[in-house]
């Protein structure tokens, strides 16, 4: 398996030279553009890694899957989806276009920025408590007690996040978000700045593949109904406006982030973490997608 992973990375490593690092969060433009790594964690407890699997990157939008589950646990399905929709947009992850057009006004789904900010605003906890609950949840899911935020990325996004800020204030105006907008944005910027490796991401995948139970400890951290929902969103919206093509070519529930990471879940089988910081024009890892496509074809991992 490790040899196969290495071969797949070698085959696709040239792709890291194309694509771009994101510049709208200036600190992310300092990433190592040519890094490429993968980690596959199986339900059996075996783990296979190759390439730059120890490379640290910020989790960014992959965090949206985990915060959705926490918001569902805190509020239930009816309340969460009274404020966020269930449909893909076909637009960019940070688009605000449909927010005003659709009536009643609510973000299309929890995987785009607007929807994820609304979801984070629903997580319980006063002051510091809300982010600390999110951080603890990540630590338990990954089994990594050292996960923490990358302060430079957090500050960089907080400084430059005016598009997210604009959407959040708009959502309060129309009643999607209640309470302190800046506090919710701060938690969102922090959750996106969590620093992880492919191994951590693969463990998140494993927890989802195992329907909410961490295989290593046997501890149930989430209701299986909520992990099922999260995986379904990964299929329909996880790669934003590339989700359709990705479902056809790869066929594995996945969620990307602009840090270059991709979280993938083969239900009942494995969790996969991939990193390749060079992004395509839709904000997905350009080499990461091809690596997953090759892996899916070789191991017949498509769920369809
Ligand atoms: N923190 C990023 C943002 O809000 C997350 C986007 C992403 O990873 N696609 O723009």
PDB file of N, CA and C in Angstrom, residues 84-172:
ATOM      1  N   UNK A  84     -29.889  27.388   7.779  1.00  0.00           N
ATOM      2  CA  UNK A  84     -28.963  27.062   6.681  1.00  0.00           C
ATOM      3  C   UNK A  84     -29.637  26.044   5.775  1.00  0.00           C
ATOM      4  N   UNK A  85     -29.398  26.182   4.458  1.00  0.00           N
ATOM      5  CA  UNK A  85     -30.049  25.281   3.515  1.00  0.00           C
ATOM      6  C   UNK A  85     -29.295  23.979   3.290  1.00  0.00           C
ATOM      7  N   UNK A  86     -29.792  23.191   2.316  1.00  0.00           N
ATOM      8  CA  UNK A  86     -29.218  21.875   2.033  1.00  0.00           C
ATOM      9  C   UNK A  86     -28.830  21.722   0.562  1.00  0.00           C
ATOM     10  N   UNK A  87     -28.744  22.834  -0.164  1.00  0.00           N
ATOM     11  CA  UNK A  87     -28.508  22.731  -1.606  1.00  0.00           C
ATOM     12  C   UNK A  87     -27.141  23.275  -2.025  1.00  0.00           C
ATOM     13  N   UNK A  88     -26.523  22.615  -3.023  1.00  0.00           N
ATOM     14  CA  UNK A  88     -25.280  23.180  -3.581  1.00  0.00           C
ATOM     15  C   UNK A  88     -25.556  24.494  -4.294  1.00  0.00           C
ATOM     16  N   UNK A  89     -24.533  25.334  -4.416  1.00  0.00           N
ATOM     17  CA  UNK A  89     -24.763  26.657  -5.020  1.00  0.00           C
ATOM     18  C   UNK A  89     -24.327  26.741  -6.473  1.00  0.00           C
ATOM     19  N   UNK A  90     -23.282  26.012  -6.830  1.00  0.00           N
ATOM     20  CA  UNK A  90     -22.687  26.214  -8.149  1.00  0.00           C
ATOM     21  C   UNK A  90     -21.844  27.481  -8.196  1.00  0.00           C
ATOM     22  N   UNK A  91     -21.705  28.151  -7.052  1.00  0.00           N
ATOM     23  CA  UNK A  91     -20.892  29.377  -6.981  1.00  0.00           C
ATOM     24  C   UNK A  91     -19.622  29.115  -6.176  1.00  0.00           C
ATOM     25  N   UNK A  92     -18.741  30.114  -6.152  1.00  0.00           N
ATOM     26  CA  UNK A  92     -17.496  30.007  -5.381  1.00  0.00           C
ATOM     27  C   UNK A  92     -17.798  29.896  -3.883  1.00  0.00           C
ATOM     28  N   UNK A  93     -16.839  29.341  -3.134  1.00  0.00           N
ATOM     29  CA  UNK A  93     -17.056  29.101  -1.703  1.00  0.00           C
ATOM     30  C   UNK A  93     -17.313  30.381  -0.899  1.00  0.00           C
ATOM     31  N   UNK A  94     -16.793  31.505  -1.409  1.00  0.00           N
ATOM     32  CA  UNK A  94     -16.947  32.746  -0.646  1.00  0.00           C
ATOM     33  C   UNK A  94     -17.896  33.720  -1.331  1.00  0.00           C
ATOM     34  N   UNK A  95     -18.733  33.180  -2.218  1.00  0.00           N
ATOM     35  CA  UNK A  95     -19.671  34.045  -2.936  1.00  0.00           C
ATOM     36  C   UNK A  95     -20.779  34.532  -2.011  1.00  0.00           C
ATOM     37  N   UNK A  96     -21.183  35.787  -2.218  1.00  0.00           N
ATOM     38  CA  UNK A  96     -22.283  36.333  -1.413  1.00  0.00           C
ATOM     39  C   UNK A  96     -23.503  36.598  -2.289  1.00  0.00           C
ATOM     40  N   UNK A  97     -23.368  36.231  -3.570  1.00  0.00           N
ATOM     41  CA  UNK A  97     -24.377  36.594  -4.561  1.00  0.00           C
ATOM     42  C   UNK A  97     -25.793  36.134  -4.181  1.00  0.00           C
ATOM     43  N   UNK A  98     -25.905  34.855  -3.790  1.00  0.00           N
ATOM     44  CA  UNK A  98     -27.253  34.313  -3.584  1.00  0.00           C
ATOM     45  C   UNK A  98     -27.870  34.706  -2.247  1.00  0.00           C
ATOM     46  N   UNK A  99     -27.045  35.249  -1.360  1.00  0.00           N
ATOM     47  CA  UNK A  99     -27.553  35.568  -0.018  1.00  0.00           C
ATOM     48  C   UNK A  99     -28.754  36.507  -0.074  1.00  0.00           C
ATOM     49  N   UNK A 100     -28.680  37.489  -0.948  1.00  0.00           N
ATOM     50  CA  UNK A 100     -29.752  38.476  -0.983  1.00  0.00           C
ATOM     51  C   UNK A 100     -30.878  38.092  -1.942  1.00  0.00           C
ATOM     52  N   UNK A 101     -30.520  37.286  -2.949  1.00  0.00           N
ATOM     53  CA  UNK A 101     -31.509  36.952  -3.982  1.00  0.00           C
ATOM     54  C   UNK A 101     -32.574  35.992  -3.465  1.00  0.00           C
ATOM     55  N   UNK A 102     -32.132  35.023  -2.644  1.00  0.00           N
ATOM     56  CA  UNK A 102     -33.046  33.970  -2.205  1.00  0.00           C
ATOM     57  C   UNK A 102     -33.922  34.445  -1.048  1.00  0.00           C
ATOM     58  N   UNK A 103     -35.216  34.133  -1.101  1.00  0.00           N
ATOM     59  CA  UNK A 103     -36.151  34.484  -0.019  1.00  0.00           C
ATOM     60  C   UNK A 103     -36.851  33.228   0.462  1.00  0.00           C
ATOM     61  N   UNK A 104     -37.031  32.986   1.750  1.00  0.00           N
ATOM     62  CA  UNK A 104     -36.431  33.754   2.823  1.00  0.00           C
ATOM     63  C   UNK A 104     -34.922  33.605   2.792  1.00  0.00           C
ATOM     64  N   UNK A 105     -34.221  34.647   3.198  1.00  0.00           N
ATOM     65  CA  UNK A 105     -32.785  34.697   3.049  1.00  0.00           C
ATOM     66  C   UNK A 105     -32.091  33.732   3.995  1.00  0.00           C
ATOM     67  N   UNK A 106     -31.419  32.718   3.424  1.00  0.00           N
ATOM     68  CA  UNK A 106     -30.520  31.889   4.232  1.00  0.00           C
ATOM     69  C   UNK A 106     -29.441  31.308   3.345  1.00  0.00           C
ATOM     70  N   UNK A 107     -28.230  31.119   3.905  1.00  0.00           N
ATOM     71  CA  UNK A 107     -27.153  30.584   3.076  1.00  0.00           C
ATOM     72  C   UNK A 107     -27.520  29.191   2.559  1.00  0.00           C
ATOM     73  N   UNK A 108     -27.069  28.873   1.361  1.00  0.00           N
ATOM     74  CA  UNK A 108     -27.487  27.641   0.682  1.00  0.00           C
ATOM     75  C   UNK A 108     -27.122  26.356   1.425  1.00  0.00           C
ATOM     76  N   UNK A 109     -25.925  26.300   1.986  1.00  0.00           N
ATOM     77  CA  UNK A 109     -25.499  25.049   2.650  1.00  0.00           C
ATOM     78  C   UNK A 109     -24.380  25.346   3.649  1.00  0.00           C
ATOM     79  N   UNK A 110     -24.089  24.389   4.537  1.00  0.00           N
ATOM     80  CA  UNK A 110     -23.097  24.659   5.605  1.00  0.00           C
ATOM     81  C   UNK A 110     -21.643  24.554   5.164  1.00  0.00           C
ATOM     82  N   UNK A 111     -21.382  24.252   3.876  1.00  0.00           N
ATOM     83  CA  UNK A 111     -20.000  24.080   3.419  1.00  0.00           C
ATOM     84  C   UNK A 111     -19.434  25.358   2.799  1.00  0.00           C
ATOM     85  N   UNK A 112     -20.310  26.253   2.334  1.00  0.00           N
ATOM     86  CA  UNK A 112     -19.820  27.547   1.838  1.00  0.00           C
ATOM     87  C   UNK A 112     -19.558  28.448   3.052  1.00  0.00           C
ATOM     88  N   UNK A 113     -18.775  29.489   2.841  1.00  0.00           N
ATOM     89  CA  UNK A 113     -18.393  30.334   3.984  1.00  0.00           C
ATOM     90  C   UNK A 113     -19.593  30.888   4.745  1.00  0.00           C
ATOM     91  N   UNK A 114     -20.573  31.441   4.021  1.00  0.00           N
ATOM     92  CA  UNK A 114     -21.716  32.060   4.707  1.00  0.00           C
ATOM     93  C   UNK A 114     -22.420  31.033   5.590  1.00  0.00           C
ATOM     94  N   UNK A 115     -22.667  29.856   5.038  1.00  0.00           N
ATOM     95  CA  UNK A 115     -23.356  28.805   5.799  1.00  0.00           C
ATOM     96  C   UNK A 115     -22.550  28.351   6.994  1.00  0.00           C
ATOM     97  N   UNK A 116     -21.247  28.248   6.818  1.00  0.00           N
ATOM     98  CA  UNK A 116     -20.389  27.776   7.913  1.00  0.00           C
ATOM     99  C   UNK A 116     -20.314  28.806   9.038  1.00  0.00           C
ATOM    100  N   UNK A 117     -20.309  30.080   8.678  1.00  0.00           N
ATOM    101  CA  UNK A 117     -20.281  31.124   9.714  1.00  0.00           C
ATOM    102  C   UNK A 117     -21.598  31.082  10.503  1.00  0.00           C
ATOM    103  N   UNK A 118     -22.704  30.893   9.788  1.00  0.00           N
ATOM    104  CA  UNK A 118     -24.004  30.774  10.475  1.00  0.00           C
ATOM    105  C   UNK A 118     -24.000  29.557  11.407  1.00  0.00           C
ATOM    106  N   UNK A 119     -23.450  28.444  10.944  1.00  0.00           N
ATOM    107  CA  UNK A 119     -23.388  27.225  11.762  1.00  0.00           C
ATOM    108  C   UNK A 119     -22.544  27.465  13.023  1.00  0.00           C
ATOM    109  N   UNK A 120     -21.394  28.094  12.852  1.00  0.00           N
ATOM    110  CA  UNK A 120     -20.518  28.365  14.000  1.00  0.00           C
ATOM    111  C   UNK A 120     -21.224  29.267  15.013  1.00  0.00           C
ATOM    112  N   UNK A 121     -22.027  30.203  14.501  1.00  0.00           N
ATOM    113  CA  UNK A 121     -22.737  31.117  15.420  1.00  0.00           C
ATOM    114  C   UNK A 121     -23.746  30.362  16.287  1.00  0.00           C
ATOM    115  N   UNK A 122     -24.104  29.152  15.877  1.00  0.00           N
ATOM    116  CA  UNK A 122     -25.112  28.368  16.631  1.00  0.00           C
ATOM    117  C   UNK A 122     -24.492  27.444  17.676  1.00  0.00           C
ATOM    118  N   UNK A 123     -23.163  27.337  17.682  1.00  0.00           N
ATOM    119  CA  UNK A 123     -22.525  26.436  18.649  1.00  0.00           C
ATOM    120  C   UNK A 123     -22.563  27.056  20.045  1.00  0.00           C
ATOM    121  N   UNK A 124     -22.938  26.249  21.027  1.00  0.00           N
ATOM    122  CA  UNK A 124     -23.077  26.751  22.403  1.00  0.00           C
ATOM    123  C   UNK A 124     -21.733  27.125  23.026  1.00  0.00           C
ATOM    124  N   UNK A 125     -21.788  28.024  24.016  1.00  0.00           N
ATOM    125  CA  UNK A 125     -20.586  28.386  24.777  1.00  0.00           C
ATOM    126  C   UNK A 125     -20.408  29.887  24.841  1.00  0.00           C
ATOM    127  N   UNK A 126     -20.310  30.395  26.038  1.00  0.00           N
ATOM    128  CA  UNK A 126     -20.087  31.832  26.221  1.00  0.00           C
ATOM    129  C   UNK A 126     -18.605  32.149  26.069  1.00  0.00           C
ATOM    130  N   UNK A 127     -18.281  33.288  25.481  1.00  0.00           N
ATOM    131  CA  UNK A 127     -16.891  33.760  25.405  1.00  0.00           C
ATOM    132  C   UNK A 127     -15.952  32.714  24.830  1.00  0.00           C
ATOM    133  N   UNK A 128     -14.840  32.501  25.538  1.00  0.00           N
ATOM    134  CA  UNK A 128     -13.801  31.560  25.107  1.00  0.00           C
ATOM    135  C   UNK A 128     -14.309  30.129  24.972  1.00  0.00           C
ATOM    136  N   UNK A 129     -15.384  29.852  25.705  1.00  0.00           N
ATOM    137  CA  UNK A 129     -15.885  28.466  25.806  1.00  0.00           C
ATOM    138  C   UNK A 129     -16.243  27.860  24.451  1.00  0.00           C
ATOM    139  N   UNK A 130     -16.810  28.681  23.564  1.00  0.00           N
ATOM    140  CA  UNK A 130     -17.294  28.143  22.289  1.00  0.00           C
ATOM    141  C   UNK A 130     -16.127  27.575  21.475  1.00  0.00           C
ATOM    142  N   UNK A 131     -15.064  28.375  21.323  1.00  0.00           N
ATOM    143  CA  UNK A 131     -13.936  27.845  20.553  1.00  0.00           C
ATOM    144  C   UNK A 131     -13.280  26.676  21.288  1.00  0.00           C
ATOM    145  N   UNK A 132     -13.199  26.775  22.621  1.00  0.00           N
ATOM    146  CA  UNK A 132     -12.563  25.670  23.367  1.00  0.00           C
ATOM    147  C   UNK A 132     -13.320  24.357  23.202  1.00  0.00           C
ATOM    148  N   UNK A 133     -14.640  24.429  23.085  1.00  0.00           N
ATOM    149  CA  UNK A 133     -15.426  23.210  22.832  1.00  0.00           C
ATOM    150  C   UNK A 133     -15.074  22.635  21.457  1.00  0.00           C
ATOM    151  N   UNK A 134     -14.933  23.524  20.479  1.00  0.00           N
ATOM    152  CA  UNK A 134     -14.574  23.076  19.125  1.00  0.00           C
ATOM    153  C   UNK A 134     -13.191  22.420  19.143  1.00  0.00           C
ATOM    154  N   UNK A 135     -12.251  23.100  19.812  1.00  0.00           N
ATOM    155  CA  UNK A 135     -10.877  22.575  19.879  1.00  0.00           C
ATOM    156  C   UNK A 135     -10.852  21.202  20.564  1.00  0.00           C
ATOM    157  N   UNK A 136     -11.572  21.071  21.670  1.00  0.00           N
ATOM    158  CA  UNK A 136     -11.618  19.783  22.384  1.00  0.00           C
ATOM    159  C   UNK A 136     -12.206  18.689  21.502  1.00  0.00           C
ATOM    160  N   UNK A 137     -13.218  19.044  20.752  1.00  0.00           N
ATOM    161  CA  UNK A 137     -13.869  18.082  19.856  1.00  0.00           C
ATOM    162  C   UNK A 137     -12.849  17.588  18.809  1.00  0.00           C
ATOM    163  N   UNK A 138     -12.090  18.521  18.242  1.00  0.00           N
ATOM    164  CA  UNK A 138     -11.048  18.142  17.274  1.00  0.00           C
ATOM    165  C   UNK A 138     -10.003  17.235  17.919  1.00  0.00           C
ATOM    166  N   UNK A 139      -9.602  17.567  19.138  1.00  0.00           N
ATOM    167  CA  UNK A 139      -8.571  16.766  19.819  1.00  0.00           C
ATOM    168  C   UNK A 139      -9.056  15.338  20.042  1.00  0.00           C
ATOM    169  N   UNK A 140     -10.315  15.215  20.450  1.00  0.00           N
ATOM    170  CA  UNK A 140     -10.870  13.882  20.704  1.00  0.00           C
ATOM    171  C   UNK A 140     -11.025  13.086  19.404  1.00  0.00           C
ATOM    172  N   UNK A 141     -11.505  13.735  18.370  1.00  0.00           N
ATOM    173  CA  UNK A 141     -11.733  13.036  17.094  1.00  0.00           C
ATOM    174  C   UNK A 141     -10.408  12.538  16.517  1.00  0.00           C
ATOM    175  N   UNK A 142      -9.389  13.395  16.571  1.00  0.00           N
ATOM    176  CA  UNK A 142      -8.102  13.034  15.951  1.00  0.00           C
ATOM    177  C   UNK A 142      -7.221  12.205  16.885  1.00  0.00           C
ATOM    178  N   UNK A 143      -7.530  12.244  18.188  1.00  0.00           N
ATOM    179  CA  UNK A 143      -6.644  11.580  19.158  1.00  0.00           C
ATOM    180  C   UNK A 143      -5.328  12.319  19.309  1.00  0.00           C
ATOM    181  N   UNK A 144      -5.298  13.570  18.836  1.00  0.00           N
ATOM    182  CA  UNK A 144      -4.079  14.380  18.918  1.00  0.00           C
ATOM    183  C   UNK A 144      -4.289  15.539  19.904  1.00  0.00           C
ATOM    184  N   UNK A 145      -3.717  15.429  21.116  1.00  0.00           N
ATOM    185  CA  UNK A 145      -3.941  16.464  22.131  1.00  0.00           C
ATOM    186  C   UNK A 145      -3.192  17.767  21.842  1.00  0.00           C
ATOM    187  N   UNK A 146      -2.334  17.756  20.828  1.00  0.00           N
ATOM    188  CA  UNK A 146      -1.502  18.942  20.557  1.00  0.00           C
ATOM    189  C   UNK A 146      -2.056  19.880  19.493  1.00  0.00           C
ATOM    190  N   UNK A 147      -3.206  19.534  18.947  1.00  0.00           N
ATOM    191  CA  UNK A 147      -3.766  20.406  17.903  1.00  0.00           C
ATOM    192  C   UNK A 147      -4.006  21.803  18.470  1.00  0.00           C
ATOM    193  N   UNK A 148      -3.615  22.809  17.696  1.00  0.00           N
ATOM    194  CA  UNK A 148      -3.853  24.185  18.130  1.00  0.00           C
ATOM    195  C   UNK A 148      -3.906  25.111  16.923  1.00  0.00           C
ATOM    196  N   UNK A 149      -4.212  26.380  17.172  1.00  0.00           N
ATOM    197  CA  UNK A 149      -4.298  27.281  16.027  1.00  0.00           C
ATOM    198  C   UNK A 149      -2.914  27.789  15.617  1.00  0.00           C
ATOM    199  N   UNK A 150      -2.788  28.074  14.340  1.00  0.00           N
ATOM    200  CA  UNK A 150      -1.615  28.758  13.817  1.00  0.00           C
ATOM    201  C   UNK A 150      -1.925  30.253  13.952  1.00  0.00           C
ATOM    202  N   UNK A 151      -1.262  30.863  14.920  1.00  0.00           N
ATOM    203  CA  UNK A 151      -1.567  32.246  15.297  1.00  0.00           C
ATOM    204  C   UNK A 151      -1.403  33.208  14.107  1.00  0.00           C
ATOM    205  N   UNK A 152      -0.362  32.997  13.302  1.00  0.00           N
ATOM    206  CA  UNK A 152      -0.097  33.921  12.182  1.00  0.00           C
ATOM    207  C   UNK A 152      -1.218  33.843  11.142  1.00  0.00           C
ATOM    208  N   UNK A 153      -1.678  32.625  10.853  1.00  0.00           N
ATOM    209  CA  UNK A 153      -2.765  32.475   9.869  1.00  0.00           C
ATOM    210  C   UNK A 153      -4.056  33.062  10.434  1.00  0.00           C
ATOM    211  N   UNK A 154      -4.309  32.784  11.700  1.00  0.00           N
ATOM    212  CA  UNK A 154      -5.522  33.323  12.351  1.00  0.00           C
ATOM    213  C   UNK A 154      -5.542  34.857  12.262  1.00  0.00           C
ATOM    214  N   UNK A 155      -4.434  35.499  12.629  1.00  0.00           N
ATOM    215  CA  UNK A 155      -4.376  36.961  12.601  1.00  0.00           C
ATOM    216  C   UNK A 155      -4.499  37.486  11.172  1.00  0.00           C
ATOM    217  N   UNK A 156      -3.874  36.765  10.239  1.00  0.00           N
ATOM    218  CA  UNK A 156      -3.895  37.171   8.836  1.00  0.00           C
ATOM    219  C   UNK A 156      -5.334  37.162   8.305  1.00  0.00           C
ATOM    220  N   UNK A 157      -6.068  36.088   8.622  1.00  0.00           N
ATOM    221  CA  UNK A 157      -7.452  36.007   8.135  1.00  0.00           C
ATOM    222  C   UNK A 157      -8.362  37.000   8.859  1.00  0.00           C
ATOM    223  N   UNK A 158      -8.118  37.185  10.137  1.00  0.00           N
ATOM    224  CA  UNK A 158      -8.932  38.134  10.907  1.00  0.00           C
ATOM    225  C   UNK A 158      -8.763  39.552  10.337  1.00  0.00           C
ATOM    226  N   UNK A 159      -7.510  39.851   9.941  1.00  0.00           N
ATOM    227  CA  UNK A 159      -7.222  41.175   9.404  1.00  0.00           C
ATOM    228  C   UNK A 159      -7.848  41.393   8.033  1.00  0.00           C
ATOM    229  N   UNK A 160      -7.886  40.328   7.235  1.00  0.00           N
ATOM    230  CA  UNK A 160      -8.273  40.511   5.828  1.00  0.00           C
ATOM    231  C   UNK A 160      -9.657  39.936   5.503  1.00  0.00           C
ATOM    232  N   UNK A 161     -10.360  39.443   6.513  1.00  0.00           N
ATOM    233  CA  UNK A 161     -11.606  38.698   6.250  1.00  0.00           C
ATOM    234  C   UNK A 161     -12.845  39.542   6.033  1.00  0.00           C
ATOM    235  N   UNK A 162     -12.711  40.628   5.288  1.00  0.00           N
ATOM    236  CA  UNK A 162     -13.853  41.540   5.151  1.00  0.00           C
ATOM    237  C   UNK A 162     -15.036  40.946   4.394  1.00  0.00           C
ATOM    238  N   UNK A 163     -14.753  40.055   3.470  1.00  0.00           N
ATOM    239  CA  UNK A 163     -15.854  39.425   2.731  1.00  0.00           C
ATOM    240  C   UNK A 163     -16.700  38.565   3.681  1.00  0.00           C
ATOM    241  N   UNK A 164     -16.008  37.789   4.520  1.00  0.00           N
ATOM    242  CA  UNK A 164     -16.728  36.984   5.512  1.00  0.00           C
ATOM    243  C   UNK A 164     -17.472  37.880   6.505  1.00  0.00           C
ATOM    244  N   UNK A 165     -16.816  38.964   6.885  1.00  0.00           N
ATOM    245  CA  UNK A 165     -17.412  39.923   7.822  1.00  0.00           C
ATOM    246  C   UNK A 165     -18.684  40.528   7.217  1.00  0.00           C
ATOM    247  N   UNK A 166     -18.595  40.894   5.946  1.00  0.00           N
ATOM    248  CA  UNK A 166     -19.750  41.495   5.267  1.00  0.00           C
ATOM    249  C   UNK A 166     -20.927  40.517   5.246  1.00  0.00           C
ATOM    250  N   UNK A 167     -20.631  39.263   4.924  1.00  0.00           N
ATOM    251  CA  UNK A 167     -21.709  38.262   4.849  1.00  0.00           C
ATOM    252  C   UNK A 167     -22.325  38.020   6.231  1.00  0.00           C
ATOM    253  N   UNK A 168     -21.470  38.004   7.257  1.00  0.00           N
ATOM    254  CA  UNK A 168     -21.968  37.744   8.607  1.00  0.00           C
ATOM    255  C   UNK A 168     -22.894  38.873   9.071  1.00  0.00           C
ATOM    256  N   UNK A 169     -22.498  40.114   8.811  1.00  0.00           N
ATOM    257  CA  UNK A 169     -23.364  41.236   9.211  1.00  0.00           C
ATOM    258  C   UNK A 169     -24.666  41.221   8.409  1.00  0.00           C
ATOM    259  N   UNK A 170     -24.556  40.869   7.135  1.00  0.00           N
ATOM    260  CA  UNK A 170     -25.780  40.776   6.329  1.00  0.00           C
ATOM    261  C   UNK A 170     -26.712  39.715   6.928  1.00  0.00           C
ATOM    262  N   UNK A 171     -26.124  38.589   7.322  1.00  0.00           N
ATOM    263  CA  UNK A 171     -26.946  37.501   7.871  1.00  0.00           C
ATOM    264  C   UNK A 171     -27.599  37.905   9.196  1.00  0.00           C
ATOM    265  N   UNK A 172     -26.939  38.767   9.956  1.00  0.00           N
ATOM    266  CA  UNK A 172     -27.609  39.221  11.182  1.00  0.00           C
ATOM    267  C   UNK A 172     -28.780  40.136  10.838  1.00  0.00           C
TER     268      UNK A 172
END
